[in-house]
PDB file of C-alpha atoms in Angstrom:
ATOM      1  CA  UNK Y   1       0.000   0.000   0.000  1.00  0.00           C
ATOM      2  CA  UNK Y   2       0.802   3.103  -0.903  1.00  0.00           C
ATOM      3  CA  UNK Y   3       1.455   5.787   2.602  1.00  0.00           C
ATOM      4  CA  UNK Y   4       0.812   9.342   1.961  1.00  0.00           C
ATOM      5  CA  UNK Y   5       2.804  11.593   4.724  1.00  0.00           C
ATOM      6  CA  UNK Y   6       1.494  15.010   4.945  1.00  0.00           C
ATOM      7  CA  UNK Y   7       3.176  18.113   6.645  1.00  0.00           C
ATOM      8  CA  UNK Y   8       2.822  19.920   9.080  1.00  0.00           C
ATOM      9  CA  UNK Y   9       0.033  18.324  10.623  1.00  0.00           C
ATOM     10  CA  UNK Y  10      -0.776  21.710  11.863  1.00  0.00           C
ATOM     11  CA  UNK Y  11      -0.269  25.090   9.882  1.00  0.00           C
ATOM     12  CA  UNK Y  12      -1.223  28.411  11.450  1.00  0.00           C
ATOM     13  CA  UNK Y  13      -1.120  31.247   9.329  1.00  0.00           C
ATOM     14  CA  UNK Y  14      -2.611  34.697   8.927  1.00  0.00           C
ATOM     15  CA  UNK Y  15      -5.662  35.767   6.533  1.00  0.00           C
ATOM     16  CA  UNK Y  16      -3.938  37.273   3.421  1.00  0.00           C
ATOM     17  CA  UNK Y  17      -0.294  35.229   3.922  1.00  0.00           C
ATOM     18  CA  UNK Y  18       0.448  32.049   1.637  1.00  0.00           C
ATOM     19  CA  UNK Y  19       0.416  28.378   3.374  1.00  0.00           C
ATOM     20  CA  UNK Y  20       2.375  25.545   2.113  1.00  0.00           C
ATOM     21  CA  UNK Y  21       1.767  22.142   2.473  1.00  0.00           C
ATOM     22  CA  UNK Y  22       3.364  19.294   1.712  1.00  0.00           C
ATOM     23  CA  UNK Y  23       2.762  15.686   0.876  1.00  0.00           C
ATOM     24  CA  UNK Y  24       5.313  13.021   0.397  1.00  0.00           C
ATOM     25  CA  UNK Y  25       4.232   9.229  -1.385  1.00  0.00           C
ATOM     26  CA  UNK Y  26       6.298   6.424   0.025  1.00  0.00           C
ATOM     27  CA  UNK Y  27       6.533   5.018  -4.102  1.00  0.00           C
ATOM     28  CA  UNK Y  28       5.838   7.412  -7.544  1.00  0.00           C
ATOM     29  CA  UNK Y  29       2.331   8.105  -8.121  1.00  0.00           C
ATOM     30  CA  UNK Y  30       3.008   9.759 -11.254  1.00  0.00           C
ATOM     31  CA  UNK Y  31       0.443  12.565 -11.205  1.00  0.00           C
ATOM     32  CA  UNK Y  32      -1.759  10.640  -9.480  1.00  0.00           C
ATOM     33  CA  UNK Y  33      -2.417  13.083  -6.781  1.00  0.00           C
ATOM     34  CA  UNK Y  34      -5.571  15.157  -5.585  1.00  0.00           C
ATOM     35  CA  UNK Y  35      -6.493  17.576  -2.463  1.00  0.00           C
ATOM     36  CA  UNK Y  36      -9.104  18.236  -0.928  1.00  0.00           C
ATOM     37  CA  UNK Y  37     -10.661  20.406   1.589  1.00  0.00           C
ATOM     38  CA  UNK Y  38     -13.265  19.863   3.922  1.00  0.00           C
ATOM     39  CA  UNK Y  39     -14.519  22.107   6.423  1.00  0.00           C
ATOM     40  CA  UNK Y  40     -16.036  20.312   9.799  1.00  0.00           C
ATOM     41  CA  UNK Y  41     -19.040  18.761   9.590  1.00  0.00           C
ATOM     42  CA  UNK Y  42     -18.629  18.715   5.759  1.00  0.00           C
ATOM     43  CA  UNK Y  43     -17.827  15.845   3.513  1.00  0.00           C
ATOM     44  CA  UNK Y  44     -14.564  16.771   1.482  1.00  0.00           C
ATOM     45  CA  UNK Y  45     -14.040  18.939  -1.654  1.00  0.00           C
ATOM     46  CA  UNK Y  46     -11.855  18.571  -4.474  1.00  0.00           C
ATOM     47  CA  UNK Y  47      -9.299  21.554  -5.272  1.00  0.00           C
ATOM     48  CA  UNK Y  48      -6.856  19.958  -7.511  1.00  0.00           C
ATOM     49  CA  UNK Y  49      -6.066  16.299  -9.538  1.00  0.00           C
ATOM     50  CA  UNK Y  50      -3.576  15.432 -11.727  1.00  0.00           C
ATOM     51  CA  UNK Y  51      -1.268  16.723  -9.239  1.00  0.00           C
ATOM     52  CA  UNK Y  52      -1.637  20.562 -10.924  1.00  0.00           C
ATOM     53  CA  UNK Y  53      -5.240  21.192 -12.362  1.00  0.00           C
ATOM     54  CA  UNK Y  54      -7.676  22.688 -10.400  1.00  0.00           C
ATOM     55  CA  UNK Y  55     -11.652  21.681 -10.076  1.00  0.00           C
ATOM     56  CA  UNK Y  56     -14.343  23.331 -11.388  1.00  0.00           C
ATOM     57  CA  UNK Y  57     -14.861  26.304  -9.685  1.00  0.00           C
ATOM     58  CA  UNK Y  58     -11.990  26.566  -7.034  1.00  0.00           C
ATOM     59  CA  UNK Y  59     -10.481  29.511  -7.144  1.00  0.00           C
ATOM     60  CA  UNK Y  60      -6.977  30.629  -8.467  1.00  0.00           C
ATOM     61  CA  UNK Y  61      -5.401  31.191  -5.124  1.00  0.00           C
ATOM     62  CA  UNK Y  62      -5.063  27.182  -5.205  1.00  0.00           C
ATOM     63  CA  UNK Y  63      -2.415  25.360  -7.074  1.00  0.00           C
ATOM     64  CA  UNK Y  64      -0.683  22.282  -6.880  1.00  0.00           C
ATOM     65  CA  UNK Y  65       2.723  21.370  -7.855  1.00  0.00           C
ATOM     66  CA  UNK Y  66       4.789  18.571  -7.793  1.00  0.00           C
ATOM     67  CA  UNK Y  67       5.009  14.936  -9.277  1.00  0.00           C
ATOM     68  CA  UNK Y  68       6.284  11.405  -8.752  1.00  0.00           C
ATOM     69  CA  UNK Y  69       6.748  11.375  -4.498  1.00  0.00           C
ATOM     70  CA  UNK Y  70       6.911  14.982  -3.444  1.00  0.00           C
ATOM     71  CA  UNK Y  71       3.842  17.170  -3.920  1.00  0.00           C
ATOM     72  CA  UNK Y  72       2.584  20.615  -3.042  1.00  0.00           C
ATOM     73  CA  UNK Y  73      -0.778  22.485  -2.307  1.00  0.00           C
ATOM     74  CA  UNK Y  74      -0.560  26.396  -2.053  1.00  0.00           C
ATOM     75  CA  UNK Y  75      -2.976  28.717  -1.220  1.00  0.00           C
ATOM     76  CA  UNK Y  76      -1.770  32.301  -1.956  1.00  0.00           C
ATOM     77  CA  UNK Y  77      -3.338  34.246   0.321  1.00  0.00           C
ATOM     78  CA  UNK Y  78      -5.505  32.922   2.832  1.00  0.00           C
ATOM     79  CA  UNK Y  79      -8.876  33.931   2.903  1.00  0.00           C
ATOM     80  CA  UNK Y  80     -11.932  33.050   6.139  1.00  0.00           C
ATOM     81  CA  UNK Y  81     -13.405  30.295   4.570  1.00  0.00           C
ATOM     82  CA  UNK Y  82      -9.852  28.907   3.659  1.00  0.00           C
ATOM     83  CA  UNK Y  83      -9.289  27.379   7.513  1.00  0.00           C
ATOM     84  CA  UNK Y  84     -10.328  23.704   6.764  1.00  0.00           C
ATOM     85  CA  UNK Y  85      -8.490  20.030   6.697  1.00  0.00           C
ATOM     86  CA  UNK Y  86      -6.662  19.541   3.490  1.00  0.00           C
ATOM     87  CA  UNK Y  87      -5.989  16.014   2.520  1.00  0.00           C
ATOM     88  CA  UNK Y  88      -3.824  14.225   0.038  1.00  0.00           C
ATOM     89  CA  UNK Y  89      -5.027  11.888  -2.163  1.00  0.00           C
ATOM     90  CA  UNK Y  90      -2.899   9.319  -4.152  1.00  0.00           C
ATOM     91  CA  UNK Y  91      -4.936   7.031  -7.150  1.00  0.00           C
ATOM     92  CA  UNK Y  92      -2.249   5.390  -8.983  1.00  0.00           C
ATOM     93  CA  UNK Y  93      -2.703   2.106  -6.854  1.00  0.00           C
ATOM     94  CA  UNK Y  94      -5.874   1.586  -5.383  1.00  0.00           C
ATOM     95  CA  UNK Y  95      -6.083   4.967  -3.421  1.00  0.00           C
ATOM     96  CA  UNK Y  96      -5.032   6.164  -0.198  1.00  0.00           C
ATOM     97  CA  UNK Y  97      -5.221   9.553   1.852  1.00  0.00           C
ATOM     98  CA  UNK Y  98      -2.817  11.126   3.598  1.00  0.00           C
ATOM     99  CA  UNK Y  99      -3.421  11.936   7.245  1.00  0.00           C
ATOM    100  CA  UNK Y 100      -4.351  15.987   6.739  1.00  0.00           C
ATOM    101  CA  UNK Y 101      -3.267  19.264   7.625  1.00  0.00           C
ATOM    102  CA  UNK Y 102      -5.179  21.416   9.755  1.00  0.00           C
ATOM    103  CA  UNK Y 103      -4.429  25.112   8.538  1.00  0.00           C
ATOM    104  CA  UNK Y 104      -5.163  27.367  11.508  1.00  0.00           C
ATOM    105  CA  UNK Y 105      -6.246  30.913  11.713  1.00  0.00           C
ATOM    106  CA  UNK Y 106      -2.942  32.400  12.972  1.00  0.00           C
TER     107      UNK Y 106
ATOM    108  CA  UNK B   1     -29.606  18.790  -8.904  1.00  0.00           C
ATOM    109  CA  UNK B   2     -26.687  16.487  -9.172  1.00  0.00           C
ATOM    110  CA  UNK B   3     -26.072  14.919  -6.002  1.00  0.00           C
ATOM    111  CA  UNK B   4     -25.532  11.591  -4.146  1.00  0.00           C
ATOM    112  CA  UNK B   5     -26.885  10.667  -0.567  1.00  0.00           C
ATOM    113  CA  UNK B   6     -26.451   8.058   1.741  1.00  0.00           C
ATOM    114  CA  UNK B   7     -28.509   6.165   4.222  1.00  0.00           C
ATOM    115  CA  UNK B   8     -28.492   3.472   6.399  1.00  0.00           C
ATOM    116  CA  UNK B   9     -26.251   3.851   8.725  1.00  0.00           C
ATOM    117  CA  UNK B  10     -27.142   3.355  12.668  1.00  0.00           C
ATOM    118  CA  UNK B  11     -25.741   2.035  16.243  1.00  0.00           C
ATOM    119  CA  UNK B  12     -24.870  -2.192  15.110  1.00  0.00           C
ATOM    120  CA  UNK B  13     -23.267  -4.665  17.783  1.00  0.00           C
ATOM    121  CA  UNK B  14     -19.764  -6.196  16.977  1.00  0.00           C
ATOM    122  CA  UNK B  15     -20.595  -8.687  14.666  1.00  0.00           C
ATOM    123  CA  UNK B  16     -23.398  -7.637  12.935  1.00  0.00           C
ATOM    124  CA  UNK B  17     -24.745  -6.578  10.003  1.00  0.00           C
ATOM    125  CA  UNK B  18     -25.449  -3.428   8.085  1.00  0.00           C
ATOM    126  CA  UNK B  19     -26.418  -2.189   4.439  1.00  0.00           C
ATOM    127  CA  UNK B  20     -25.645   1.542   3.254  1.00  0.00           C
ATOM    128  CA  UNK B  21     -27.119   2.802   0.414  1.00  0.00           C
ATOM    129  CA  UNK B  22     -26.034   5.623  -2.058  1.00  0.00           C
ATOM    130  CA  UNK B  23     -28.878   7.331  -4.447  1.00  0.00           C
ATOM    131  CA  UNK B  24     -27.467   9.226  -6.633  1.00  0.00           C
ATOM    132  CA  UNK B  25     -29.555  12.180  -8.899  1.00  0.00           C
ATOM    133  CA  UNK B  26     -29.264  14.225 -11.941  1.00  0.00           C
ATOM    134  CA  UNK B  27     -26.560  11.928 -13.378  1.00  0.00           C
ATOM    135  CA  UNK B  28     -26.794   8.557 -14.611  1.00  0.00           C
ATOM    136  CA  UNK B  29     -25.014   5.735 -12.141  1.00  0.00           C
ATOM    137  CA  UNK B  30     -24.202   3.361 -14.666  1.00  0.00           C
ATOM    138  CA  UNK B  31     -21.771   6.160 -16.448  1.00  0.00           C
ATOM    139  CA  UNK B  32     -19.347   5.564 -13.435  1.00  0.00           C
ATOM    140  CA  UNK B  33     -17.442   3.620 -11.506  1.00  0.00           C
ATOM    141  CA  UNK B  34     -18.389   4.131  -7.852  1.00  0.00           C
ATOM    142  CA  UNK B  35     -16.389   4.715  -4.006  1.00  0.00           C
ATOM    143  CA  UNK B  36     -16.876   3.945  -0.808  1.00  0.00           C
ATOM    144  CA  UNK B  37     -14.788   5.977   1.853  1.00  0.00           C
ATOM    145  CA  UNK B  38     -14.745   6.007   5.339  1.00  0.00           C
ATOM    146  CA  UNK B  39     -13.690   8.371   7.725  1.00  0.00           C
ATOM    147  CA  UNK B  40     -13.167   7.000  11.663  1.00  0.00           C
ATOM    148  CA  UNK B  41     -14.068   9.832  14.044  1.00  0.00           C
ATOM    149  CA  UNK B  42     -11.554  12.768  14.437  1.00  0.00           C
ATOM    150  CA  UNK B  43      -9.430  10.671  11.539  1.00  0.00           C
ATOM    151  CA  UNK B  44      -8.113  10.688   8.077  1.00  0.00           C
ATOM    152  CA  UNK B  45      -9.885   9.173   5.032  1.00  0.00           C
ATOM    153  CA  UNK B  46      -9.660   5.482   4.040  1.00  0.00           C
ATOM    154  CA  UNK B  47     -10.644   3.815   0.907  1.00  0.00           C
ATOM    155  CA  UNK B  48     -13.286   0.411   1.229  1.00  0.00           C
ATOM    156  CA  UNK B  49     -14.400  -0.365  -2.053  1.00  0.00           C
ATOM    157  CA  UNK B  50     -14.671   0.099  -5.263  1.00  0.00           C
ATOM    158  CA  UNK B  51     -17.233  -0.823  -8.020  1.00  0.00           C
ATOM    159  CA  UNK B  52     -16.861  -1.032 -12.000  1.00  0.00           C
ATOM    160  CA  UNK B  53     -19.357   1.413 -13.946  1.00  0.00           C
ATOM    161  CA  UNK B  54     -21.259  -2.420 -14.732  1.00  0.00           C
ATOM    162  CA  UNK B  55     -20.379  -3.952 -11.474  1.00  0.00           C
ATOM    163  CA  UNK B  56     -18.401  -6.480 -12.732  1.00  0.00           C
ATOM    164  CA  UNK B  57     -15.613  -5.701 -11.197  1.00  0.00           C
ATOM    165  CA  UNK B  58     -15.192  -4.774  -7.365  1.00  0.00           C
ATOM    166  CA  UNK B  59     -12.293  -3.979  -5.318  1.00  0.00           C
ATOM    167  CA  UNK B  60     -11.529  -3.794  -1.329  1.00  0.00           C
ATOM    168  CA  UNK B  61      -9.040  -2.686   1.191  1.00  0.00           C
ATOM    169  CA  UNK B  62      -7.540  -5.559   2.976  1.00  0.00           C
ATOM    170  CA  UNK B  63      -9.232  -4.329   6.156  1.00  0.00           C
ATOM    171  CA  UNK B  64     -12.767  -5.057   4.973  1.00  0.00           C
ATOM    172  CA  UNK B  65     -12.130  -7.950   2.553  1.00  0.00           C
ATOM    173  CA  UNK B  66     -14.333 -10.852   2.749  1.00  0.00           C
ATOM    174  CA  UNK B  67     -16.665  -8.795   5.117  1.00  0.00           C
ATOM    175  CA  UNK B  68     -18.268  -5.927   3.122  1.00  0.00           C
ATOM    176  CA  UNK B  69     -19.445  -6.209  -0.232  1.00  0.00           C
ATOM    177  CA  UNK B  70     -19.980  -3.274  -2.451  1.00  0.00           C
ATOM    178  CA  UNK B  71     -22.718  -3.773  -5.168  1.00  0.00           C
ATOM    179  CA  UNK B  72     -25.084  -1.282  -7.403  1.00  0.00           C
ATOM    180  CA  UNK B  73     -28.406  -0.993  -9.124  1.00  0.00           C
ATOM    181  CA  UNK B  74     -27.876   1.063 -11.899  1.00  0.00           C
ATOM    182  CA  UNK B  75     -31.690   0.709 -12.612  1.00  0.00           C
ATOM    183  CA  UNK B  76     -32.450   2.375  -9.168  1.00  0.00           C
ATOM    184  CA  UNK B  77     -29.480   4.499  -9.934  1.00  0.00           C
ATOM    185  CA  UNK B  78     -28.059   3.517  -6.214  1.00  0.00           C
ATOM    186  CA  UNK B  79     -24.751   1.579  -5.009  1.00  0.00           C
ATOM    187  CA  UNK B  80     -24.835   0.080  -1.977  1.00  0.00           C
ATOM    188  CA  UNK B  81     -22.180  -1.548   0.830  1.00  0.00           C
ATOM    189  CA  UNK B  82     -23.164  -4.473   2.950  1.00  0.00           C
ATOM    190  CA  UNK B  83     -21.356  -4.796   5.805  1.00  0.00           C
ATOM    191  CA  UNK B  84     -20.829  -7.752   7.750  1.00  0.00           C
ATOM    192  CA  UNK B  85     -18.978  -9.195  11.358  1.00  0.00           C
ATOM    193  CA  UNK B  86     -18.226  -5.284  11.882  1.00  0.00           C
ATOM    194  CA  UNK B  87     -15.775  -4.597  13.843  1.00  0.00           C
ATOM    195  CA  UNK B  88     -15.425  -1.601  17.050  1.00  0.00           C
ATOM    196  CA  UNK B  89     -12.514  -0.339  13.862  1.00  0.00           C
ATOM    197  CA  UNK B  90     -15.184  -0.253  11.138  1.00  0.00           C
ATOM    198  CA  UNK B  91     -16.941   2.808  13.215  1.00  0.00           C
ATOM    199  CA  UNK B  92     -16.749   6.218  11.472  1.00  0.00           C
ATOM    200  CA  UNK B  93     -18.661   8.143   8.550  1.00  0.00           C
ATOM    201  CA  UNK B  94     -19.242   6.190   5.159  1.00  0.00           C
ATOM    202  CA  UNK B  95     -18.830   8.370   2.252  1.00  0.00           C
ATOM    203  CA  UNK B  96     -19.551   6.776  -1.490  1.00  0.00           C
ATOM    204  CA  UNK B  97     -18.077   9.059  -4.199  1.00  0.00           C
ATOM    205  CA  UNK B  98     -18.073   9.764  -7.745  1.00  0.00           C
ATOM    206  CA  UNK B  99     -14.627   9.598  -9.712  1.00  0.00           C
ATOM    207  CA  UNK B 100     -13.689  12.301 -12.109  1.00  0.00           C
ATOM    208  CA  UNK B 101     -14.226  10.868 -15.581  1.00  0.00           C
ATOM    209  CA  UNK B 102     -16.019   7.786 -14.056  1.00  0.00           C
ATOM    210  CA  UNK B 103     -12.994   5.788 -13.912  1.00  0.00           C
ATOM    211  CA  UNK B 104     -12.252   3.238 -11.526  1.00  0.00           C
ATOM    212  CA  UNK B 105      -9.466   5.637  -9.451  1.00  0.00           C
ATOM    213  CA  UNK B 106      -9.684   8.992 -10.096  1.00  0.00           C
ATOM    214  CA  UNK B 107     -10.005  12.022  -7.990  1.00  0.00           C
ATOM    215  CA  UNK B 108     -13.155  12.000  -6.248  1.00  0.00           C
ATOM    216  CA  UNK B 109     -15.485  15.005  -7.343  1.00  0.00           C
ATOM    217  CA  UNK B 110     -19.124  14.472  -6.082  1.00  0.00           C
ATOM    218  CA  UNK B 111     -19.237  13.219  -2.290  1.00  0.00           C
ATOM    219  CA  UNK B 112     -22.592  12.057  -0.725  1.00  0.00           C
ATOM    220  CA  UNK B 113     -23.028  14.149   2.797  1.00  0.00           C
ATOM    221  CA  UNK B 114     -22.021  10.484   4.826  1.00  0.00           C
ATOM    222  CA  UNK B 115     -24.009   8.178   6.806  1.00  0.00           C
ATOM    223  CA  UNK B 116     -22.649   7.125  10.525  1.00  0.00           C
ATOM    224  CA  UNK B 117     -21.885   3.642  11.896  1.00  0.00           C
ATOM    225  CA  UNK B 118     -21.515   2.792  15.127  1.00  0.00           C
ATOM    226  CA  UNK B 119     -20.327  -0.511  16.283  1.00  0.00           C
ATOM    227  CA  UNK B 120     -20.669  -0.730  19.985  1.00  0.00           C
ATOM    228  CA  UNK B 121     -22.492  -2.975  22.243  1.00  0.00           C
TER     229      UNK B 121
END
């Protein structure tokens, strides 16, 4: 199986600053990445796949980077209804999720 | 509208049984192949099964292999997961899910709102 590490598992940052996070595949998944975000209470919500394209409707501020083991998520500047869980999400064998990253209002 | 919701979910004993249902609307089922997720309270996400657009083919995460079995009826436009000799671990929210492009793994873009099991005695 396939372990997704994400990092930090905490992130606190200020409205309007960037946040960086990370996630690290223990084998290549290619491109085979996504994120997601999901708010509590809420069931999650795709941002990005293929590693770098974004959803329908997500705004610019997201983008994803990154291919083979070693993959971004950045959101340029932080905005209210940005302070969620963002997961990791490999689906180049079977699929697996990493553990999250709580981004915090600073 | 385009959406997909669960149901069946409840308070089971170790051991026992339960069947979750997803109906999905304003898409056709049978276009995709179709997710289960689950996420265990306060947790990450896990993947439990997966169903071919037909539902000829069906996968599973060791964890829940030869216990749950993921099935559909694209007639009724719903998928379903019956789940059996559950386990205290099996507790969390169920999620099924719609791949991008209705392959068998893809990113996930439509998520049902999640049904709760409870394994406890």
């Amino acid at each position: 199986e396939i372990v997704m590490t994400q990092s930090p598992v905490t992130l606190s940052v200020s409205p309007g600053e960037r946040a960086t996070l990370s996630c690290r595949a223990s084998q290549s998944v290619s491109s085979n990445l996504a994120w997601y975000q999901q708010r509590p209470g809420q069931a999650p919500r795709l941002l990005i796949y293929g590693a770098s394209t974004r959803a329908t409707g997500i705004p610019g501020r997201f983008s994803g980077s990154g291919s083979g083991t070693e993959f971004t998520l950045t959101i340029s500047s932080l905005q209210s209804e940005d302070f969620a869980v963002y997961f990791c999400h490999q689906y180049n064998d079977w699929f697996t999720f990493g553990g999250g990253t709580q981004v915090d209002i600073k | 509208e385009v959406q997909l919701v669960e149901s069946g979910g409840g308070l089971e004993q170790p051991g026992g049984s339960l069947r979750l249902s997803c109906a999905a609307s304003g898409f056709k089922l049978s276009m995709y192949a179709m997710s289960w997720v689950r996420q265990a309270p306060g947790k990450g996400l896990e993947g439990v099964a997966v169903i071919g657009a037909s539902g000829s083919n069906t996968y599973y995460a060791d964890s829940v292999k030869g216990r749950f079995i993921i099935s559909r009826d694209n007639s009724k436009n719903t998928l379903y997961l019956q789940m059996n000799s559950l386990r205290a671990e099996d507790m969390g929210i169920y999620y099924c899910a719609r791949p991008l492009r209705g392959l068998i793994t893809h990113a996930f873009d439509m998520w049902g709102q999640g049904t709760v099991v409870t394994v406890s005695s």
